[in-house]
Amino acid sequence: MNETILVEKLKKGSSEAYEHAYRQFFNMIRDYITRNNGTADDAHDIFQETLIVLVKQLRKPDFKLSAKVSTYLYSIARRMWLYKLRDRKEVDSLDAREDKEKLLGEADLEGISLKQVFEEKHELVQKVLKTLTDECQKVIIGFYFKKLSLGELETQIGYNKGFGKVKKKRCMDGLKKLVLAHPDSKRMMA
Amino acid sequence: MDQDFKYIDVIENYLSESSSKEEKLAFEKQLEEDKDLAEEFKLYQNIMGGIDLEGTDLMRTELKGIQGKLEKENFFNQEETTPKIIKMENTKKSNRSWLAIAAGLLVLIVAGILLQSPGKMTRAEALAKFDHSQKANDLLDQQLNEYEGLGMADPERGKKDSIAQMLKIYKEGNYQESYNAATEFLARYPNDVVAQYYAGMSKFQDGKFSKAVEWLSASTKQKDGVFYDQARWYLALSYTMLNTSVGDDNAIKLMQQIKDTPDSQFKMEAEWHLEYLKK
């Protein structure tokens, strides 16, 4: 799979592309993590989160991948691992001086904040989202998370042309109703 | 608040790339004036946060599934289980058996070259394709003779004794210890090419190729020394064994350089590896 096809398939959330990424790039990330005081399990966690960051970035309309996928993944993984080491207070065990300097000097990588903030209200929406029909979940995740176009969504689910938009609106209305009806909604969404 | 999304089209238009600067300003003005729109916009953003959480969790689950599939294939253990390819022997004690083994290997290697197409092998098989232990042992013995045969009056005797000690440990095949000795030495003399080379080779022998790359790469900076040809060769092999696209690019560049160097000991091998890597 060449780089252009890989990027396109990653954007669309293709399992084949995810597997390809594991086969091509995991060893490189594992080598870095295990060389810097991490275990193979740490490498799996970091690789997974790195791939998620890359895919989310690729889906941003204004994002342009200016480096090779491998280079980009490596930079994100390295930054993530530095954050983790900092949390574990193990920065002194890093064998690369350059990395220590980077950790002190940089917080973000091309606008990606690696510090994840989980807000209670997002968790409430997530909980409610899971109670929608499978079809609505597919529509909402496909359109808003995977950033599929309405046309792609219609093809994927098998809707007639134009029905994707109608269905999306219905599902979003249903989600809104359920969120507002949730007992914790008033307190959290205020 | 209205139970349905009343402003969803307006909100999504505002958030989309296609919305003009004027449209964005108009929306922001409306947001200040229209309480219902402001409430719905806030809720919309929270809903997006929840969708992102759920989408991320689903992706994580999917990636876990792929990881599980690859684990079943033993994909993640491939590098760790790579056999130690070039086991060093004590040449002084076993010169005869070496000759016998070398003769046997030569027959196998020639037969292998004739029969096997480079593209069909695994990385580990490709690494084991050629036996370079004699070349490596010759260099090691040459270094040991140099560092062990020093006179008492040599002003650098202490430094050279440490190198000789590290070389002996390496020769015994205790690569973790030889690596420790080399890096300890490098802490005091960071640019010593002998220690850099044997730090890299210790890691290479242990199948830890990314660390091997780090040290062998440092040792190739000095291009006129006795280590250069071997360091570049083992560096190229280490890159090959990383089994990554970046590693392959670097391996190809180095193999090409080796192939184009008239007096390199590894010209034939580099040619074969180039063909292997390009397939």
PDB file of C-alpha atoms in Angstrom, chain B residues 37-278:
ATOM      1  CA  LEU B  37     -29.092  29.650  19.351  1.00  0.00           C
ATOM      2  CA  ALA B  38     -26.404  30.154  22.014  1.00  0.00           C
ATOM      3  CA  GLU B  39     -27.860  27.339  24.150  1.00  0.00           C
ATOM      4  CA  GLU B  40     -28.212  25.002  21.213  1.00  0.00           C
ATOM      5  CA  PHE B  41     -24.674  25.760  20.052  1.00  0.00           C
ATOM      6  CA  LYS B  42     -23.285  24.922  23.499  1.00  0.00           C
ATOM      7  CA  LEU B  43     -25.232  21.676  23.606  1.00  0.00           C
ATOM      8  CA  TYR B  44     -24.098  20.835  20.078  1.00  0.00           C
ATOM      9  CA  GLN B  45     -20.466  21.243  21.142  1.00  0.00           C
ATOM     10  CA  ASN B  46     -20.974  18.971  24.145  1.00  0.00           C
ATOM     11  CA  ILE B  47     -22.660  16.393  21.934  1.00  0.00           C
ATOM     12  CA  MET B  48     -19.648  16.541  19.604  1.00  0.00           C
ATOM     13  CA  GLY B  49     -17.399  15.914  22.618  1.00  0.00           C
ATOM     14  CA  GLY B  50     -19.440  12.821  23.505  1.00  0.00           C
ATOM     15  CA  ILE B  51     -19.398  11.563  19.900  1.00  0.00           C
ATOM     16  CA  ASP B  52     -15.627  11.984  19.828  1.00  0.00           C
ATOM     17  CA  LEU B  53     -15.300   9.965  23.037  1.00  0.00           C
ATOM     18  CA  GLU B  54     -17.452   7.154  21.682  1.00  0.00           C
ATOM     19  CA  GLY B  55     -15.760   7.187  18.263  1.00  0.00           C
ATOM     20  CA  THR B  56     -12.345   7.040  19.930  1.00  0.00           C
ATOM     21  CA  ASP B  57     -13.414   4.126  22.127  1.00  0.00           C
ATOM     22  CA  LEU B  58     -14.735   2.254  19.082  1.00  0.00           C
ATOM     23  CA  MET B  59     -11.475   2.847  17.240  1.00  0.00           C
ATOM     24  CA  ARG B  60      -9.498   1.676  20.251  1.00  0.00           C
ATOM     25  CA  THR B  61     -11.545  -1.537  20.311  1.00  0.00           C
ATOM     26  CA  GLU B  62     -10.934  -2.065  16.615  1.00  0.00           C
ATOM     27  CA  LEU B  63      -7.186  -1.526  17.043  1.00  0.00           C
ATOM     28  CA  LYS B  64      -7.148  -3.976  19.945  1.00  0.00           C
ATOM     29  CA  GLY B  65      -8.741  -6.525  17.633  1.00  0.00           C
ATOM     30  CA  ILE B  66      -6.031  -5.962  15.024  1.00  0.00           C
ATOM     31  CA  GLN B  67      -3.354  -6.205  17.705  1.00  0.00           C
ATOM     32  CA  GLY B  68      -4.866  -9.525  18.820  1.00  0.00           C
ATOM     33  CA  LYS B  69      -4.834 -10.842  15.278  1.00  0.00           C
ATOM     34  CA  LEU B  70      -1.169  -9.897  14.856  1.00  0.00           C
ATOM     35  CA  GLU B  71      -0.320 -11.452  18.217  1.00  0.00           C
ATOM     36  CA  LYS B  72      -1.785 -14.736  17.002  1.00  0.00           C
ATOM     37  CA  GLU B  73       0.489 -14.487  13.971  1.00  0.00           C
ATOM     38  CA  ASN B  74       3.431 -13.958  16.342  1.00  0.00           C
ATOM     39  CA  PHE B  75       4.112 -10.703  14.531  1.00  0.00           C
ATOM     40  CA  PHE B  76       5.252  -8.827  17.643  1.00  0.00           C
ATOM     41  CA  ASN B  77       7.850 -11.417  18.622  1.00  0.00           C
ATOM     42  CA  GLN B  78       9.588 -11.543  15.290  1.00  0.00           C
ATOM     43  CA  GLU B  79      12.491  -9.278  16.155  1.00  0.00           C
ATOM     44  CA  GLU B  80      12.879 -10.559  19.696  1.00  0.00           C
ATOM     45  CA  THR B  81      13.100 -14.142  18.525  1.00  0.00           C
ATOM     46  CA  THR B  82      15.608 -13.393  15.787  1.00  0.00           C
ATOM     47  CA  PRO B  83      18.444 -15.820  16.249  1.00  0.00           C
ATOM     48  CA  LYS B  84      21.864 -14.537  17.114  1.00  0.00           C
ATOM     49  CA  ILE B  85      23.375 -14.891  13.725  1.00  0.00           C
ATOM     50  CA  ILE B  86      27.080 -14.417  14.077  1.00  0.00           C
ATOM     51  CA  LYS B  87      28.275 -16.201  17.132  1.00  0.00           C
ATOM     52  CA  MET B  88      31.888 -15.335  17.870  1.00  0.00           C
ATOM     53  CA  GLU B  89      34.239 -18.147  18.750  1.00  0.00           C
ATOM     54  CA  ASN B  90      37.634 -18.193  20.376  1.00  0.00           C
ATOM     55  CA  THR B  91      39.724 -18.342  17.213  1.00  0.00           C
ATOM     56  CA  LYS B  92      42.972 -19.312  18.941  1.00  0.00           C
ATOM     57  CA  LYS B  93      41.436 -22.426  20.475  1.00  0.00           C
ATOM     58  CA  SER B  94      39.368 -23.566  17.578  1.00  0.00           C
ATOM     59  CA  ASN B  95      41.061 -22.665  14.334  1.00  0.00           C
ATOM     60  CA  ARG B  96      40.764 -26.178  12.927  1.00  0.00           C
ATOM     61  CA  SER B  97      37.105 -26.593  13.634  1.00  0.00           C
ATOM     62  CA  TRP B  98      36.561 -23.122  12.196  1.00  0.00           C
ATOM     63  CA  LEU B  99      38.166 -24.187   8.951  1.00  0.00           C
ATOM     64  CA  ALA B 100      35.933 -27.225   8.766  1.00  0.00           C
ATOM     65  CA  ILE B 101      32.816 -25.211   9.542  1.00  0.00           C
ATOM     66  CA  ALA B 102      33.822 -22.483   7.110  1.00  0.00           C
ATOM     67  CA  ALA B 103      34.353 -25.039   4.333  1.00  0.00           C
ATOM     68  CA  GLY B 104      30.948 -26.557   5.020  1.00  0.00           C
ATOM     69  CA  LEU B 105      29.294 -23.173   5.142  1.00  0.00           C
ATOM     70  CA  LEU B 106      30.945 -22.114   1.923  1.00  0.00           C
ATOM     71  CA  VAL B 107      29.383 -25.074   0.131  1.00  0.00           C
ATOM     72  CA  LEU B 108      25.991 -24.253   1.641  1.00  0.00           C
ATOM     73  CA  ILE B 109      26.287 -20.565   0.860  1.00  0.00           C
ATOM     74  CA  VAL B 110      27.232 -21.158  -2.777  1.00  0.00           C
ATOM     75  CA  ALA B 111      24.394 -23.645  -3.125  1.00  0.00           C
ATOM     76  CA  GLY B 112      22.090 -21.171  -1.392  1.00  0.00           C
ATOM     77  CA  ILE B 113      23.064 -18.318  -3.672  1.00  0.00           C
ATOM     78  CA  LEU B 114      22.470 -20.464  -6.696  1.00  0.00           C
ATOM     79  CA  LEU B 115      19.170 -21.898  -5.551  1.00  0.00           C
ATOM     80  CA  GLN B 116      17.442 -19.194  -3.570  1.00  0.00           C
ATOM     81  CA  SER B 117      15.804 -16.112  -4.928  1.00  0.00           C
ATOM     82  CA  PRO B 118      16.350 -13.099  -2.605  1.00  0.00           C
ATOM     83  CA  GLY B 119      12.731 -12.017  -2.533  1.00  0.00           C
ATOM     84  CA  LYS B 120      11.343 -15.134  -0.889  1.00  0.00           C
ATOM     85  CA  MET B 121      13.177 -14.968   2.433  1.00  0.00           C
ATOM     86  CA  THR B 122      12.281 -13.537   5.793  1.00  0.00           C
ATOM     87  CA  ARG B 123      14.523 -10.817   7.225  1.00  0.00           C
ATOM     88  CA  ALA B 124      16.162 -13.251   9.616  1.00  0.00           C
ATOM     89  CA  GLU B 125      16.879 -15.658   6.769  1.00  0.00           C
ATOM     90  CA  ALA B 126      18.335 -12.844   4.708  1.00  0.00           C
ATOM     91  CA  LEU B 127      20.549 -11.860   7.630  1.00  0.00           C
ATOM     92  CA  ALA B 128      21.803 -15.420   7.930  1.00  0.00           C
ATOM     93  CA  LYS B 129      22.433 -15.669   4.212  1.00  0.00           C
ATOM     94  CA  PHE B 130      26.127 -14.851   4.400  1.00  0.00           C
ATOM     95  CA  ASP B 131      28.591 -15.863   7.071  1.00  0.00           C
ATOM     96  CA  HIS B 132      30.926 -13.024   8.002  1.00  0.00           C
ATOM     97  CA  SER B 133      32.278 -14.403  11.229  1.00  0.00           C
ATOM     98  CA  GLN B 134      35.789 -14.831   9.836  1.00  0.00           C
ATOM     99  CA  LYS B 135      36.003 -11.195   8.745  1.00  0.00           C
ATOM    100  CA  ALA B 136      34.657 -10.035  12.086  1.00  0.00           C
ATOM    101  CA  ASN B 137      36.983 -12.350  14.014  1.00  0.00           C
ATOM    102  CA  ASP B 138      40.008 -11.175  12.049  1.00  0.00           C
ATOM    103  CA  LEU B 139      39.242  -7.591  12.913  1.00  0.00           C
ATOM    104  CA  LEU B 140      38.662  -8.488  16.550  1.00  0.00           C
ATOM    105  CA  ASP B 141      41.949 -10.406  16.794  1.00  0.00           C
ATOM    106  CA  GLN B 142      43.800  -7.592  15.124  1.00  0.00           C
ATOM    107  CA  GLN B 143      42.393  -5.147  17.694  1.00  0.00           C
ATOM    108  CA  LEU B 144      43.138  -7.456  20.605  1.00  0.00           C
ATOM    109  CA  ASN B 145      46.758  -7.845  19.500  1.00  0.00           C
ATOM    110  CA  GLU B 146      47.058  -4.099  19.247  1.00  0.00           C
ATOM    111  CA  TYR B 147      45.585  -3.328  22.671  1.00  0.00           C
ATOM    112  CA  GLU B 148      47.024  -6.264  24.598  1.00  0.00           C
ATOM    113  CA  GLY B 149      50.595  -5.863  23.396  1.00  0.00           C
ATOM    114  CA  LEU B 150      51.280  -2.514  24.978  1.00  0.00           C
ATOM    115  CA  GLY B 151      54.445  -1.581  26.772  1.00  0.00           C
ATOM    116  CA  MET B 152      54.460  -0.361  30.369  1.00  0.00           C
ATOM    117  CA  ALA B 153      55.644   3.039  29.202  1.00  0.00           C
ATOM    118  CA  ASP B 154      52.586   3.734  27.044  1.00  0.00           C
ATOM    119  CA  PRO B 155      50.992   6.897  28.462  1.00  0.00           C
ATOM    120  CA  GLU B 156      47.524   5.694  27.453  1.00  0.00           C
ATOM    121  CA  ARG B 157      47.906   2.286  29.011  1.00  0.00           C
ATOM    122  CA  GLY B 158      44.928   2.556  31.394  1.00  0.00           C
ATOM    123  CA  LYS B 159      42.596   3.593  28.598  1.00  0.00           C
ATOM    124  CA  LYS B 160      43.836   0.874  26.277  1.00  0.00           C
ATOM    125  CA  ASP B 161      43.587  -1.803  28.975  1.00  0.00           C
ATOM    126  CA  SER B 162      39.887  -0.972  29.337  1.00  0.00           C
ATOM    127  CA  ILE B 163      39.405  -1.415  25.593  1.00  0.00           C
ATOM    128  CA  ALA B 164      41.307  -4.717  25.624  1.00  0.00           C
ATOM    129  CA  GLN B 165      39.130  -5.926  28.505  1.00  0.00           C
ATOM    130  CA  MET B 166      35.963  -4.982  26.631  1.00  0.00           C
ATOM    131  CA  LEU B 167      37.213  -6.784  23.497  1.00  0.00           C
ATOM    132  CA  LYS B 168      37.911  -9.937  25.499  1.00  0.00           C
ATOM    133  CA  ILE B 169      34.414  -9.951  26.963  1.00  0.00           C
ATOM    134  CA  TYR B 170      33.006  -9.485  23.483  1.00  0.00           C
ATOM    135  CA  LYS B 171      35.089 -12.345  22.163  1.00  0.00           C
ATOM    136  CA  GLU B 172      33.733 -14.618  24.904  1.00  0.00           C
ATOM    137  CA  GLY B 173      30.282 -13.930  23.528  1.00  0.00           C
ATOM    138  CA  ASN B 174      28.977 -12.113  26.593  1.00  0.00           C
ATOM    139  CA  TYR B 175      27.379  -9.315  24.637  1.00  0.00           C
ATOM    140  CA  GLN B 176      25.393  -7.681  27.405  1.00  0.00           C
ATOM    141  CA  GLU B 177      28.569  -7.268  29.433  1.00  0.00           C
ATOM    142  CA  SER B 178      30.654  -6.153  26.485  1.00  0.00           C
ATOM    143  CA  TYR B 179      27.963  -3.559  25.755  1.00  0.00           C
ATOM    144  CA  ASN B 180      28.082  -2.362  29.371  1.00  0.00           C
ATOM    145  CA  ALA B 181      31.879  -2.162  29.244  1.00  0.00           C
ATOM    146  CA  ALA B 182      31.770  -0.261  25.941  1.00  0.00           C
ATOM    147  CA  THR B 183      29.203   2.287  27.130  1.00  0.00           C
ATOM    148  CA  GLU B 184      31.034   2.754  30.418  1.00  0.00           C
ATOM    149  CA  PHE B 185      34.131   3.538  28.391  1.00  0.00           C
ATOM    150  CA  LEU B 186      32.150   5.844  26.108  1.00  0.00           C
ATOM    151  CA  ALA B 187      30.953   7.822  29.092  1.00  0.00           C
ATOM    152  CA  ARG B 188      34.593   8.846  29.550  1.00  0.00           C
ATOM    153  CA  TYR B 189      35.631   8.895  25.874  1.00  0.00           C
ATOM    154  CA  PRO B 190      32.462   9.556  23.875  1.00  0.00           C
ATOM    155  CA  ASN B 191      34.167   9.673  20.490  1.00  0.00           C
ATOM    156  CA  ASP B 192      36.151   6.473  20.719  1.00  0.00           C
ATOM    157  CA  VAL B 193      35.366   4.603  17.535  1.00  0.00           C
ATOM    158  CA  VAL B 194      36.455   1.164  18.833  1.00  0.00           C
ATOM    159  CA  ALA B 195      34.033   1.389  21.757  1.00  0.00           C
ATOM    160  CA  GLN B 196      31.272   2.766  19.531  1.00  0.00           C
ATOM    161  CA  TYR B 197      31.742  -0.058  17.059  1.00  0.00           C
ATOM    162  CA  TYR B 198      31.733  -2.815  19.696  1.00  0.00           C
ATOM    163  CA  ALA B 199      28.790  -1.244  21.559  1.00  0.00           C
ATOM    164  CA  GLY B 200      26.902  -1.479  18.272  1.00  0.00           C
ATOM    165  CA  MET B 201      28.143  -4.974  17.498  1.00  0.00           C
ATOM    166  CA  SER B 202      27.210  -6.204  20.990  1.00  0.00           C
ATOM    167  CA  LYS B 203      23.652  -5.038  20.386  1.00  0.00           C
ATOM    168  CA  PHE B 204      23.684  -6.492  16.885  1.00  0.00           C
ATOM    169  CA  GLN B 205      24.727  -9.883  18.266  1.00  0.00           C
ATOM    170  CA  ASP B 206      21.933  -9.673  20.820  1.00  0.00           C
ATOM    171  CA  GLY B 207      19.385  -8.962  18.087  1.00  0.00           C
ATOM    172  CA  LYS B 208      18.671  -5.428  19.410  1.00  0.00           C
ATOM    173  CA  PHE B 209      18.898  -3.723  16.079  1.00  0.00           C
ATOM    174  CA  SER B 210      17.674  -0.226  16.862  1.00  0.00           C
ATOM    175  CA  LYS B 211      20.350   0.192  19.507  1.00  0.00           C
ATOM    176  CA  ALA B 212      22.859  -1.363  17.114  1.00  0.00           C
ATOM    177  CA  VAL B 213      21.923   1.298  14.559  1.00  0.00           C
ATOM    178  CA  GLU B 214      22.557   4.047  17.084  1.00  0.00           C
ATOM    179  CA  TRP B 215      26.124   2.977  17.886  1.00  0.00           C
ATOM    180  CA  LEU B 216      27.182   1.623  14.514  1.00  0.00           C
ATOM    181  CA  SER B 217      25.994   4.811  12.945  1.00  0.00           C
ATOM    182  CA  ALA B 218      28.245   6.792  15.310  1.00  0.00           C
ATOM    183  CA  SER B 219      31.179   4.557  14.464  1.00  0.00           C
ATOM    184  CA  THR B 220      30.798   5.155  10.711  1.00  0.00           C
ATOM    185  CA  LYS B 221      31.483   8.868  11.102  1.00  0.00           C
ATOM    186  CA  GLN B 222      35.212   8.185  10.902  1.00  0.00           C
ATOM    187  CA  LYS B 223      35.518   7.121   7.315  1.00  0.00           C
ATOM    188  CA  ASP B 224      39.220   6.287   7.094  1.00  0.00           C
ATOM    189  CA  GLY B 225      39.558   3.837   9.985  1.00  0.00           C
ATOM    190  CA  VAL B 226      39.820   0.043  10.001  1.00  0.00           C
ATOM    191  CA  PHE B 227      36.232  -0.253  11.262  1.00  0.00           C
ATOM    192  CA  TYR B 228      34.513   1.729   8.569  1.00  0.00           C
ATOM    193  CA  ASP B 229      33.846  -1.053   6.064  1.00  0.00           C
ATOM    194  CA  GLN B 230      32.513  -3.495   8.662  1.00  0.00           C
ATOM    195  CA  ALA B 231      30.622  -0.832  10.633  1.00  0.00           C
ATOM    196  CA  ARG B 232      28.820   0.315   7.494  1.00  0.00           C
ATOM    197  CA  TRP B 233      27.970  -3.268   6.565  1.00  0.00           C
ATOM    198  CA  TYR B 234      26.561  -4.173   9.978  1.00  0.00           C
ATOM    199  CA  LEU B 235      24.743  -0.847  10.095  1.00  0.00           C
ATOM    200  CA  ALA B 236      23.063  -1.695   6.789  1.00  0.00           C
ATOM    201  CA  LEU B 237      22.099  -5.134   8.132  1.00  0.00           C
ATOM    202  CA  SER B 238      20.733  -3.580  11.335  1.00  0.00           C
ATOM    203  CA  TYR B 239      18.597  -1.187   9.319  1.00  0.00           C
ATOM    204  CA  THR B 240      17.323  -4.139   7.285  1.00  0.00           C
ATOM    205  CA  MET B 241      16.371  -5.956  10.461  1.00  0.00           C
ATOM    206  CA  LEU B 242      14.327  -3.020  11.771  1.00  0.00           C
ATOM    207  CA  ASN B 243      11.841  -4.017   9.098  1.00  0.00           C
ATOM    208  CA  THR B 244      10.415  -0.513   8.721  1.00  0.00           C
ATOM    209  CA  SER B 245      10.092   1.669   5.649  1.00  0.00           C
ATOM    210  CA  VAL B 246      12.587   4.202   7.024  1.00  0.00           C
ATOM    211  CA  GLY B 247      14.972   1.387   7.954  1.00  0.00           C
ATOM    212  CA  ASP B 248      14.707  -0.090   4.467  1.00  0.00           C
ATOM    213  CA  ASP B 249      15.402   3.287   2.831  1.00  0.00           C
ATOM    214  CA  ASN B 250      18.560   3.666   4.895  1.00  0.00           C
ATOM    215  CA  ALA B 251      19.609   0.066   4.305  1.00  0.00           C
ATOM    216  CA  ILE B 252      19.230   0.489   0.543  1.00  0.00           C
ATOM    217  CA  LYS B 253      21.334   3.672   0.550  1.00  0.00           C
ATOM    218  CA  LEU B 254      24.104   1.991   2.528  1.00  0.00           C
ATOM    219  CA  MET B 255      24.049  -1.233   0.501  1.00  0.00           C
ATOM    220  CA  GLN B 256      24.342   0.846  -2.664  1.00  0.00           C
ATOM    221  CA  GLN B 257      27.343   2.716  -1.208  1.00  0.00           C
ATOM    222  CA  ILE B 258      28.977  -0.582  -0.255  1.00  0.00           C
ATOM    223  CA  LYS B 259      28.336  -2.031  -3.685  1.00  0.00           C
ATOM    224  CA  ASP B 260      29.925   1.036  -5.270  1.00  0.00           C
ATOM    225  CA  THR B 261      33.021   0.953  -3.043  1.00  0.00           C
ATOM    226  CA  PRO B 262      35.703  -0.879  -5.051  1.00  0.00           C
ATOM    227  CA  ASP B 263      37.680  -2.217  -2.086  1.00  0.00           C
ATOM    228  CA  SER B 264      34.759  -3.133   0.206  1.00  0.00           C
ATOM    229  CA  GLN B 265      34.826  -6.685   1.570  1.00  0.00           C
ATOM    230  CA  PHE B 266      31.043  -6.841   1.286  1.00  0.00           C
ATOM    231  CA  LYS B 267      30.378  -5.887  -2.336  1.00  0.00           C
ATOM    232  CA  MET B 268      28.849  -9.203  -3.372  1.00  0.00           C
ATOM    233  CA  GLU B 269      26.707  -9.419  -0.251  1.00  0.00           C
ATOM    234  CA  ALA B 270      25.503  -5.823  -0.668  1.00  0.00           C
ATOM    235  CA  GLU B 271      24.453  -6.570  -4.228  1.00  0.00           C
ATOM    236  CA  TRP B 272      22.383  -9.527  -3.064  1.00  0.00           C
ATOM    237  CA  HIS B 273      20.794  -7.544  -0.235  1.00  0.00           C
ATOM    238  CA  LEU B 274      19.927  -4.690  -2.572  1.00  0.00           C
ATOM    239  CA  GLU B 275      18.002  -7.086  -4.735  1.00  0.00           C
ATOM    240  CA  TYR B 276      16.341  -8.564  -1.637  1.00  0.00           C
ATOM    241  CA  LEU B 277      15.319  -5.172  -0.244  1.00  0.00           C
ATOM    242  CA  LYS B 278      13.985  -3.867  -3.521  1.00  0.00           C
TER     243      LYS B 278
END
